[in-house]
PDB file of C-alpha atoms in Angstrom:
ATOM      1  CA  UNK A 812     164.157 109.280  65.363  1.00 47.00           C
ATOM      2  CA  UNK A 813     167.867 109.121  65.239  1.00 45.00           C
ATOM      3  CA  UNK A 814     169.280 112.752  64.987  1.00 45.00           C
ATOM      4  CA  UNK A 815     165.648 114.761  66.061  1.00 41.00           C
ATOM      5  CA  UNK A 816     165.328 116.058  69.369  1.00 38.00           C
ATOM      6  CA  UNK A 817     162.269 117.744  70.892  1.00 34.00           C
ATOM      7  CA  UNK A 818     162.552 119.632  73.752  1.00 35.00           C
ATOM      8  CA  UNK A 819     159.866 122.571  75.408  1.00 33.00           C
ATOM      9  CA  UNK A 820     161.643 125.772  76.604  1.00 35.00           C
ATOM     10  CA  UNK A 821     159.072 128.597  77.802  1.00 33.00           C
ATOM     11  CA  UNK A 822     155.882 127.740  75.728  1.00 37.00           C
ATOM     12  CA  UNK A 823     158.352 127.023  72.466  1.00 35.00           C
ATOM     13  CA  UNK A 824     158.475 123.441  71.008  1.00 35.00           C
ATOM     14  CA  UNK A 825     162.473 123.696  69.923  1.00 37.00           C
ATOM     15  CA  UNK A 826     163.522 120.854  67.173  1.00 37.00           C
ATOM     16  CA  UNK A 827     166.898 120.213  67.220  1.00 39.00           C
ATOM     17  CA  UNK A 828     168.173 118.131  63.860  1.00 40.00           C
ATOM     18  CA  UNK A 829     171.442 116.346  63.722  1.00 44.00           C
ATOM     19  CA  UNK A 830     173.928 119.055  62.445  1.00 43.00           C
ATOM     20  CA  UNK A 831     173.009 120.908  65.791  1.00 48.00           C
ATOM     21  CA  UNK A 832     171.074 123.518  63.776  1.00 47.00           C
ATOM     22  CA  UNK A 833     167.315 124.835  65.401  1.00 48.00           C
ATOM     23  CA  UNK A 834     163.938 125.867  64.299  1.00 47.00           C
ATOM     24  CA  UNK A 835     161.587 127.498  67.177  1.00 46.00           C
ATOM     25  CA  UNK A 836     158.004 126.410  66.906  1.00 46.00           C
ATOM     26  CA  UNK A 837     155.952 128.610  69.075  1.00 50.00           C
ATOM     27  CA  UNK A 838     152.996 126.438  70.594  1.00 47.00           C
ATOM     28  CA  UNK A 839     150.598 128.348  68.275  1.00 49.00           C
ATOM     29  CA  UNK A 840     152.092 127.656  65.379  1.00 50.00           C
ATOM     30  CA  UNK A 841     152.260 123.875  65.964  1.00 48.00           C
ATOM     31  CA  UNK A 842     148.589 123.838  67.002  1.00 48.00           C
ATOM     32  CA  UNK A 843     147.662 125.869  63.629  1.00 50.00           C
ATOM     33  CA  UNK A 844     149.645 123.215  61.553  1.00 55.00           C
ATOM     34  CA  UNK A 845     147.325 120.288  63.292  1.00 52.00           C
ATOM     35  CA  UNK A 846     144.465 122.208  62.958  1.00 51.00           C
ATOM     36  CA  UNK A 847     144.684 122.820  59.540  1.00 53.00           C
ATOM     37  CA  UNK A 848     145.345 118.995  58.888  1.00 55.00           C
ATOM     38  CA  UNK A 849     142.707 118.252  61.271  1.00 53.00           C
ATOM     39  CA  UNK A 850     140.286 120.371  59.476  1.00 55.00           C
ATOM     40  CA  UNK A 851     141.916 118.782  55.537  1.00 59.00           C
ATOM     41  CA  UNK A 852     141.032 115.015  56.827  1.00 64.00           C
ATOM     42  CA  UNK A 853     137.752 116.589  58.696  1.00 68.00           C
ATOM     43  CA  UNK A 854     136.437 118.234  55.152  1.00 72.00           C
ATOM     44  CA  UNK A 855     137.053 114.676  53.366  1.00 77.00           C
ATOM     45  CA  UNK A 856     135.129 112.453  56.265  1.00 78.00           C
ATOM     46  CA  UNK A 857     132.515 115.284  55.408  1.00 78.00           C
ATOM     47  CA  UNK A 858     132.643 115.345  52.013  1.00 83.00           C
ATOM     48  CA  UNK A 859     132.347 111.227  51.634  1.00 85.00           C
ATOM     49  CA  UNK A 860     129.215 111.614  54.194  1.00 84.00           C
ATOM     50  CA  UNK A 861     127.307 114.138  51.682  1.00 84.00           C
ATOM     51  CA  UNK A 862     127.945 111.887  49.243  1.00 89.00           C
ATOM     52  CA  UNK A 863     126.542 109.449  51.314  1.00 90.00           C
ATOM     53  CA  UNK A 864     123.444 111.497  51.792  1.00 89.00           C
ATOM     54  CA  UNK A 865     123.275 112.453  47.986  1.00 90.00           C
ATOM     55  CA  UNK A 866     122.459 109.139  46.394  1.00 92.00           C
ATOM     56  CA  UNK A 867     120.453 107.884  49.887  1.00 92.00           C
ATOM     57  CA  UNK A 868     117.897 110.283  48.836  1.00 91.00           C
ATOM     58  CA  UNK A 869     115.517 109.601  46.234  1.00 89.00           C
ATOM     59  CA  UNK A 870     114.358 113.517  46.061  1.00 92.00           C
ATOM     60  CA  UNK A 871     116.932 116.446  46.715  1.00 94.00           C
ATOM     61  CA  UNK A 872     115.018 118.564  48.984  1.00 96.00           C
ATOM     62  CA  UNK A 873     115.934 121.340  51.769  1.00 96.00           C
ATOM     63  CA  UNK A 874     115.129 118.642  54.269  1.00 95.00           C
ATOM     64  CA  UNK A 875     118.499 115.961  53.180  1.00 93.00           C
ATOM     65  CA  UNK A 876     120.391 119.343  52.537  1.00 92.00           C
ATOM     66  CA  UNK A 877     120.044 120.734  55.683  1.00 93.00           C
ATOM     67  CA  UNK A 878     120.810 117.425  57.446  1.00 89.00           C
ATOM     68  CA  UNK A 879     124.262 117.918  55.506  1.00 86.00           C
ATOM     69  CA  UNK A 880     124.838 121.705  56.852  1.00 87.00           C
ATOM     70  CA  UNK A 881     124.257 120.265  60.627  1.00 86.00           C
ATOM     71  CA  UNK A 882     126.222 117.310  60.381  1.00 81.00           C
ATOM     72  CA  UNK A 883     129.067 120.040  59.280  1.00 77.00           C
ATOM     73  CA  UNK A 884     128.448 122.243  62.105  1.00 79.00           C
ATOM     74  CA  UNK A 885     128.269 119.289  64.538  1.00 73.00           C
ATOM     75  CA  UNK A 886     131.913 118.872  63.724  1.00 68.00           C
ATOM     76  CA  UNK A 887     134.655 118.985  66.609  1.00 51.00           C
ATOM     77  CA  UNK A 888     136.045 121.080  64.932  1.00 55.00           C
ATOM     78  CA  UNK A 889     134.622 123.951  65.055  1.00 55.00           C
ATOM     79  CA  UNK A 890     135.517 123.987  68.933  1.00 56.00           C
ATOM     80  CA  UNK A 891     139.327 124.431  67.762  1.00 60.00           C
ATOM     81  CA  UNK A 892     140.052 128.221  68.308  1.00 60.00           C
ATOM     82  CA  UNK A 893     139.454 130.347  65.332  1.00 62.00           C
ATOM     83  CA  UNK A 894     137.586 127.837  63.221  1.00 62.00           C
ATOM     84  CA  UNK A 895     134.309 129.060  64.306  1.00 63.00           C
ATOM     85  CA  UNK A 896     134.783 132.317  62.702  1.00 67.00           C
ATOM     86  CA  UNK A 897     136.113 131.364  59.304  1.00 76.00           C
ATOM     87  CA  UNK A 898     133.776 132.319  56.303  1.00 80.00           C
ATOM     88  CA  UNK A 899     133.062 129.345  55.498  1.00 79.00           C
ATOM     89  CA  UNK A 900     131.481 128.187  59.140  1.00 80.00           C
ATOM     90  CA  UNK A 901     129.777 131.509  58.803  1.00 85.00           C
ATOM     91  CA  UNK A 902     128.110 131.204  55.450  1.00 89.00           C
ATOM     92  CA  UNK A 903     126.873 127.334  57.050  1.00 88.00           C
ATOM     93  CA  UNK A 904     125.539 129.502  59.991  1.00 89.00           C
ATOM     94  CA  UNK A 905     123.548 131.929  57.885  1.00 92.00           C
ATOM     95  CA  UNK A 906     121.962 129.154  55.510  1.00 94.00           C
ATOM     96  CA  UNK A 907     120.806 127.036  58.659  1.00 93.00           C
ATOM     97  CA  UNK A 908     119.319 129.979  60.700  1.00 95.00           C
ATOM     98  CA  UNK A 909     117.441 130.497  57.217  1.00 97.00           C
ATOM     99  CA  UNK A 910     116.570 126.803  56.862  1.00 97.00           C
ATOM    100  CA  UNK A 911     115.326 126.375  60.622  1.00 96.00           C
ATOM    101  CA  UNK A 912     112.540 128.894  59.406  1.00 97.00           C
ATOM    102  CA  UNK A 913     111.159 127.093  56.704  1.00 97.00           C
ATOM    103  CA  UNK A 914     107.615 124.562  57.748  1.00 95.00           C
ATOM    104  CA  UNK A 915     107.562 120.921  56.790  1.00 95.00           C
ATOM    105  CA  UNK A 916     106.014 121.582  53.279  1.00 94.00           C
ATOM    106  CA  UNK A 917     108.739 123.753  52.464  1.00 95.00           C
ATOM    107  CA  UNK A 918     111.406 121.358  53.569  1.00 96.00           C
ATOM    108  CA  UNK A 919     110.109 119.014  51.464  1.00 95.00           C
ATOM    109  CA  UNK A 920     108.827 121.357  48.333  1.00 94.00           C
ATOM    110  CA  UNK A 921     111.545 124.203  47.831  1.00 94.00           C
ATOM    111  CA  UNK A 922     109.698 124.921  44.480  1.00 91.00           C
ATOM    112  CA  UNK A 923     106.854 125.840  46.006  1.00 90.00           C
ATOM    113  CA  UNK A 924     108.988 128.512  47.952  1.00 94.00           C
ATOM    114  CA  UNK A 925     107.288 132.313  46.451  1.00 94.00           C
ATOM    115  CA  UNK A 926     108.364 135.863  46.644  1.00 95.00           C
ATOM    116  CA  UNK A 927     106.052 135.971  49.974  1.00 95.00           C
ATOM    117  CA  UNK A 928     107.944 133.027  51.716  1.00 96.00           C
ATOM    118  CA  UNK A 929     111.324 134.722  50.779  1.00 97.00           C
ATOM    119  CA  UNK A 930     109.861 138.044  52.746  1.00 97.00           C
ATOM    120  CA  UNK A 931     108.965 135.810  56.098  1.00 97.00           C
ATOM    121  CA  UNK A 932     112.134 133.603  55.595  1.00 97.00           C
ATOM    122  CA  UNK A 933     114.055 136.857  56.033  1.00 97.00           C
ATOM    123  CA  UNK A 934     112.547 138.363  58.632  1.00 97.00           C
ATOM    124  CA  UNK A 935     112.269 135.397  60.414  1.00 97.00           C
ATOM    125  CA  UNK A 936     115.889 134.299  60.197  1.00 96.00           C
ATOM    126  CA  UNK A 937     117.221 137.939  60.007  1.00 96.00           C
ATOM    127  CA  UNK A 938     118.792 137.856  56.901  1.00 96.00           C
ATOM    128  CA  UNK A 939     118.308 139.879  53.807  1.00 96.00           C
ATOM    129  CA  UNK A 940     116.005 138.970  50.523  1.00 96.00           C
ATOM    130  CA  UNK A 941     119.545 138.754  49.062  1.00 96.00           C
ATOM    131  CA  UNK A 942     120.720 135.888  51.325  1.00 96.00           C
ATOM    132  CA  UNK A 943     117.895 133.736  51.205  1.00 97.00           C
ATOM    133  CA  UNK A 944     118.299 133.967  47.186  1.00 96.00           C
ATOM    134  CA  UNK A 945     121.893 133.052  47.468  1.00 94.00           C
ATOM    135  CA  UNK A 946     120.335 130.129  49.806  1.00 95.00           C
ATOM    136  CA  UNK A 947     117.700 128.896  47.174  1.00 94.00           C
ATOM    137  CA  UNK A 948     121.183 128.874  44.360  1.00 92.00           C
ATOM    138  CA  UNK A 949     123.320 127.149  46.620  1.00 92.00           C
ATOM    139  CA  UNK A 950     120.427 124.269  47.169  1.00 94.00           C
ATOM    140  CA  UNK A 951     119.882 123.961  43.548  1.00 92.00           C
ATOM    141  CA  UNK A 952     123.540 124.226  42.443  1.00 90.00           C
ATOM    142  CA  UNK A 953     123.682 120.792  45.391  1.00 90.00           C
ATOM    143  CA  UNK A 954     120.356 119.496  43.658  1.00 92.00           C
ATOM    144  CA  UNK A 955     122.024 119.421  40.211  1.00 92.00           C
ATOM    145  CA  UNK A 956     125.004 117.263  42.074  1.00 91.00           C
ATOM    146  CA  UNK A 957     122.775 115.620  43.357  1.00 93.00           C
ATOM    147  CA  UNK A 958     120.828 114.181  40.013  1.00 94.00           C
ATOM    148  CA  UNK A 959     124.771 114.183  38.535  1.00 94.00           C
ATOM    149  CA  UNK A 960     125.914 111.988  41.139  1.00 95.00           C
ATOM    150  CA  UNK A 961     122.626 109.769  40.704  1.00 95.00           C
ATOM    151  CA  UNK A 962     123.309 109.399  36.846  1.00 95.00           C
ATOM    152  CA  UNK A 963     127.073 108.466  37.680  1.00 96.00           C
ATOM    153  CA  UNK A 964     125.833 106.402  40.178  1.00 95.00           C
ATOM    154  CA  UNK A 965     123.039 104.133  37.895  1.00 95.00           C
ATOM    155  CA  UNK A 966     125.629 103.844  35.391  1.00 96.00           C
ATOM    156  CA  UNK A 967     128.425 102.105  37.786  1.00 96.00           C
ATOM    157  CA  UNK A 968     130.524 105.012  37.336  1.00 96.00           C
ATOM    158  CA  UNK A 969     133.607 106.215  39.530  1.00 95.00           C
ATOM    159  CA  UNK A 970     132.334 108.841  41.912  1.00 94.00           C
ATOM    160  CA  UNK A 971     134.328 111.663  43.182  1.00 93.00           C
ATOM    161  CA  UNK A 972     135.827 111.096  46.859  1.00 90.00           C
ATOM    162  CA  UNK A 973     136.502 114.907  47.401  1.00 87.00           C
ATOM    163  CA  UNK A 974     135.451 118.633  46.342  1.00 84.00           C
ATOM    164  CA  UNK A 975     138.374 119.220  44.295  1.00 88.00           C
ATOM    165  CA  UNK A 976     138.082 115.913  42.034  1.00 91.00           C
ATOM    166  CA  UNK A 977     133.991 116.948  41.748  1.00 90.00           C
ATOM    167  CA  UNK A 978     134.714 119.957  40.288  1.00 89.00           C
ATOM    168  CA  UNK A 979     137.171 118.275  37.745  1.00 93.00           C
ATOM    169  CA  UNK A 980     135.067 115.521  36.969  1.00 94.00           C
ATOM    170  CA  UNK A 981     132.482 118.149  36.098  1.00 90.00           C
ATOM    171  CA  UNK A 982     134.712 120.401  33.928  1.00 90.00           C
ATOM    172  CA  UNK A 983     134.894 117.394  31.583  1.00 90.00           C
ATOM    173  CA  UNK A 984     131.302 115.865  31.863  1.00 93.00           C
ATOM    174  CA  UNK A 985     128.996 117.671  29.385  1.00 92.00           C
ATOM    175  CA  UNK A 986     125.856 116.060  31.032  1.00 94.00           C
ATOM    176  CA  UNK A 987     125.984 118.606  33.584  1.00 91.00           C
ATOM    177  CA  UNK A 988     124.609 121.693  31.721  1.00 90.00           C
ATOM    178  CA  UNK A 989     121.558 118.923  30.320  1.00 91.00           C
ATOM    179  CA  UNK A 990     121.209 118.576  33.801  1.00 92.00           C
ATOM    180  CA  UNK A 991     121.479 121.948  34.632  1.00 90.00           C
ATOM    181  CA  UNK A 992     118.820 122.915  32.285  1.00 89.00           C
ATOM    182  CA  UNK A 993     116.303 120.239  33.861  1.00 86.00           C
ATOM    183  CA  UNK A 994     116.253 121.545  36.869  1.00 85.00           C
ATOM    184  CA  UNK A 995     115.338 125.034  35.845  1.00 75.00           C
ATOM    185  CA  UNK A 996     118.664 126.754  36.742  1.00 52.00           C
ATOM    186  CA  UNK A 997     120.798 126.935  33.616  1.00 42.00           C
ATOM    187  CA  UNK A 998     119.276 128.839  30.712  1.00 40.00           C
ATOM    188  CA  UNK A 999     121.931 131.258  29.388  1.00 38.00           C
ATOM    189  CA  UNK A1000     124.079 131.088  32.820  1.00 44.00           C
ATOM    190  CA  UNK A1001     126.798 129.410  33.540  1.00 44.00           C
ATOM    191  CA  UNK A1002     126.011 125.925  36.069  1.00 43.00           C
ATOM    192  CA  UNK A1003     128.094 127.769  38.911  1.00 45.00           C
ATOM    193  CA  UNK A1004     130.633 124.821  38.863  1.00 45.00           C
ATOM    194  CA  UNK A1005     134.130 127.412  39.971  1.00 43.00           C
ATOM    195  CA  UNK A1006     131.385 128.819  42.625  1.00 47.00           C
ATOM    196  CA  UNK A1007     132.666 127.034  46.276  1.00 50.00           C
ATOM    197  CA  UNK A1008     129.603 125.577  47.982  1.00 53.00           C
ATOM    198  CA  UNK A1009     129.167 125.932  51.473  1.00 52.00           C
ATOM    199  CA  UNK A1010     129.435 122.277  52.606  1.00 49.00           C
TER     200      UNK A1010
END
């Protein structure tokens, strides 16, 4: 571009602009900057293929949710240094070491899941009783998106195309605490909509 310069100088991307003046980018900074951009256009690919997922199944299970969480952690991305350790990748880690313990039947039947299976599911997986309940309300906070997205769906409805829009499309949808209530998980409490989801 007429005016812009790039030159490298000792590991420093220096941009020169047209009135001579200079701004040092230091090669980690420019990396972060694509990374983060990267990881923006990465979270709406993988937000368009849950929804994708979402109204291919018939029944919300653990099995279709779980293909989601290893889809994310598939991701190139996570090879980028850092992005491995954010909380976020974590939190996916923790639910999938928790999910690779559950048998078919389970998979398939999360309501069948007792106080006894939430004792071997933490053992197994080496997480606490509290972690595999936060598990079971993150899979039925994506179950009631899931029937949501279905209803939008069957009606020829616009859907959402990323996280952000979701969550205001649901702040102004009152079929979501109906919904809520038919899946067990909103009597009295609020439908956990402000709550981020881990996928």
């Amino acid at each position: 571009a007429k005016g812009l310069h790039f030159s490298y100088n000792f590991g420093t991307i220096q941009l020169k602009t047209q009135l001579g003046s200079r701004r040092n980018l230091s090669i980690t900074e420019t990396l972060t900057n694509l990374a983060t951009k990267t990881v923006e256009n990465n979270k709406e690919k993988q937000f368009a293929k849950m929804i994708d997922v979402m109204l291919e199944s018939k029944k919300w299970t653990f099995r279709p949710w779980k293909q989601v969480l290893e889809t994310q952690l598939g991701s190139w991305m996570l090879y980028i240094p850092g992005m491995s350790n954010t909380t976020e990748v974590k939190e996916i880690k923790k639910l999938k070491a928790m999910l690779d313990t559950l048998n078919d039947a389970e998979l398939d039947r999360p309501e069948d899941i007792d106080g006894l299976a939430k004792q071997r599911i933490s053992l197994q997986s080496n997480q606490s009783l509290d972690d595999v309940n936060k598990m079971i309300f993150f899979f039925n906070q994506s179950k009631i998106m899931h029937e949501w997205l279905s209803l939008k769906k069957s009606l020829k409805e616009r859907l959402p195309t990323s996280e952000a829009e979701m969550q205001l499309m649901q702040e102004n949808d009152m079929r979501i605490r109906s919904i809520a209530n038919k899946i067990g998980k909103g009597k009295g409490k609020k439908s956990g909509r402000g709550r981020g989801l881990p996928f």
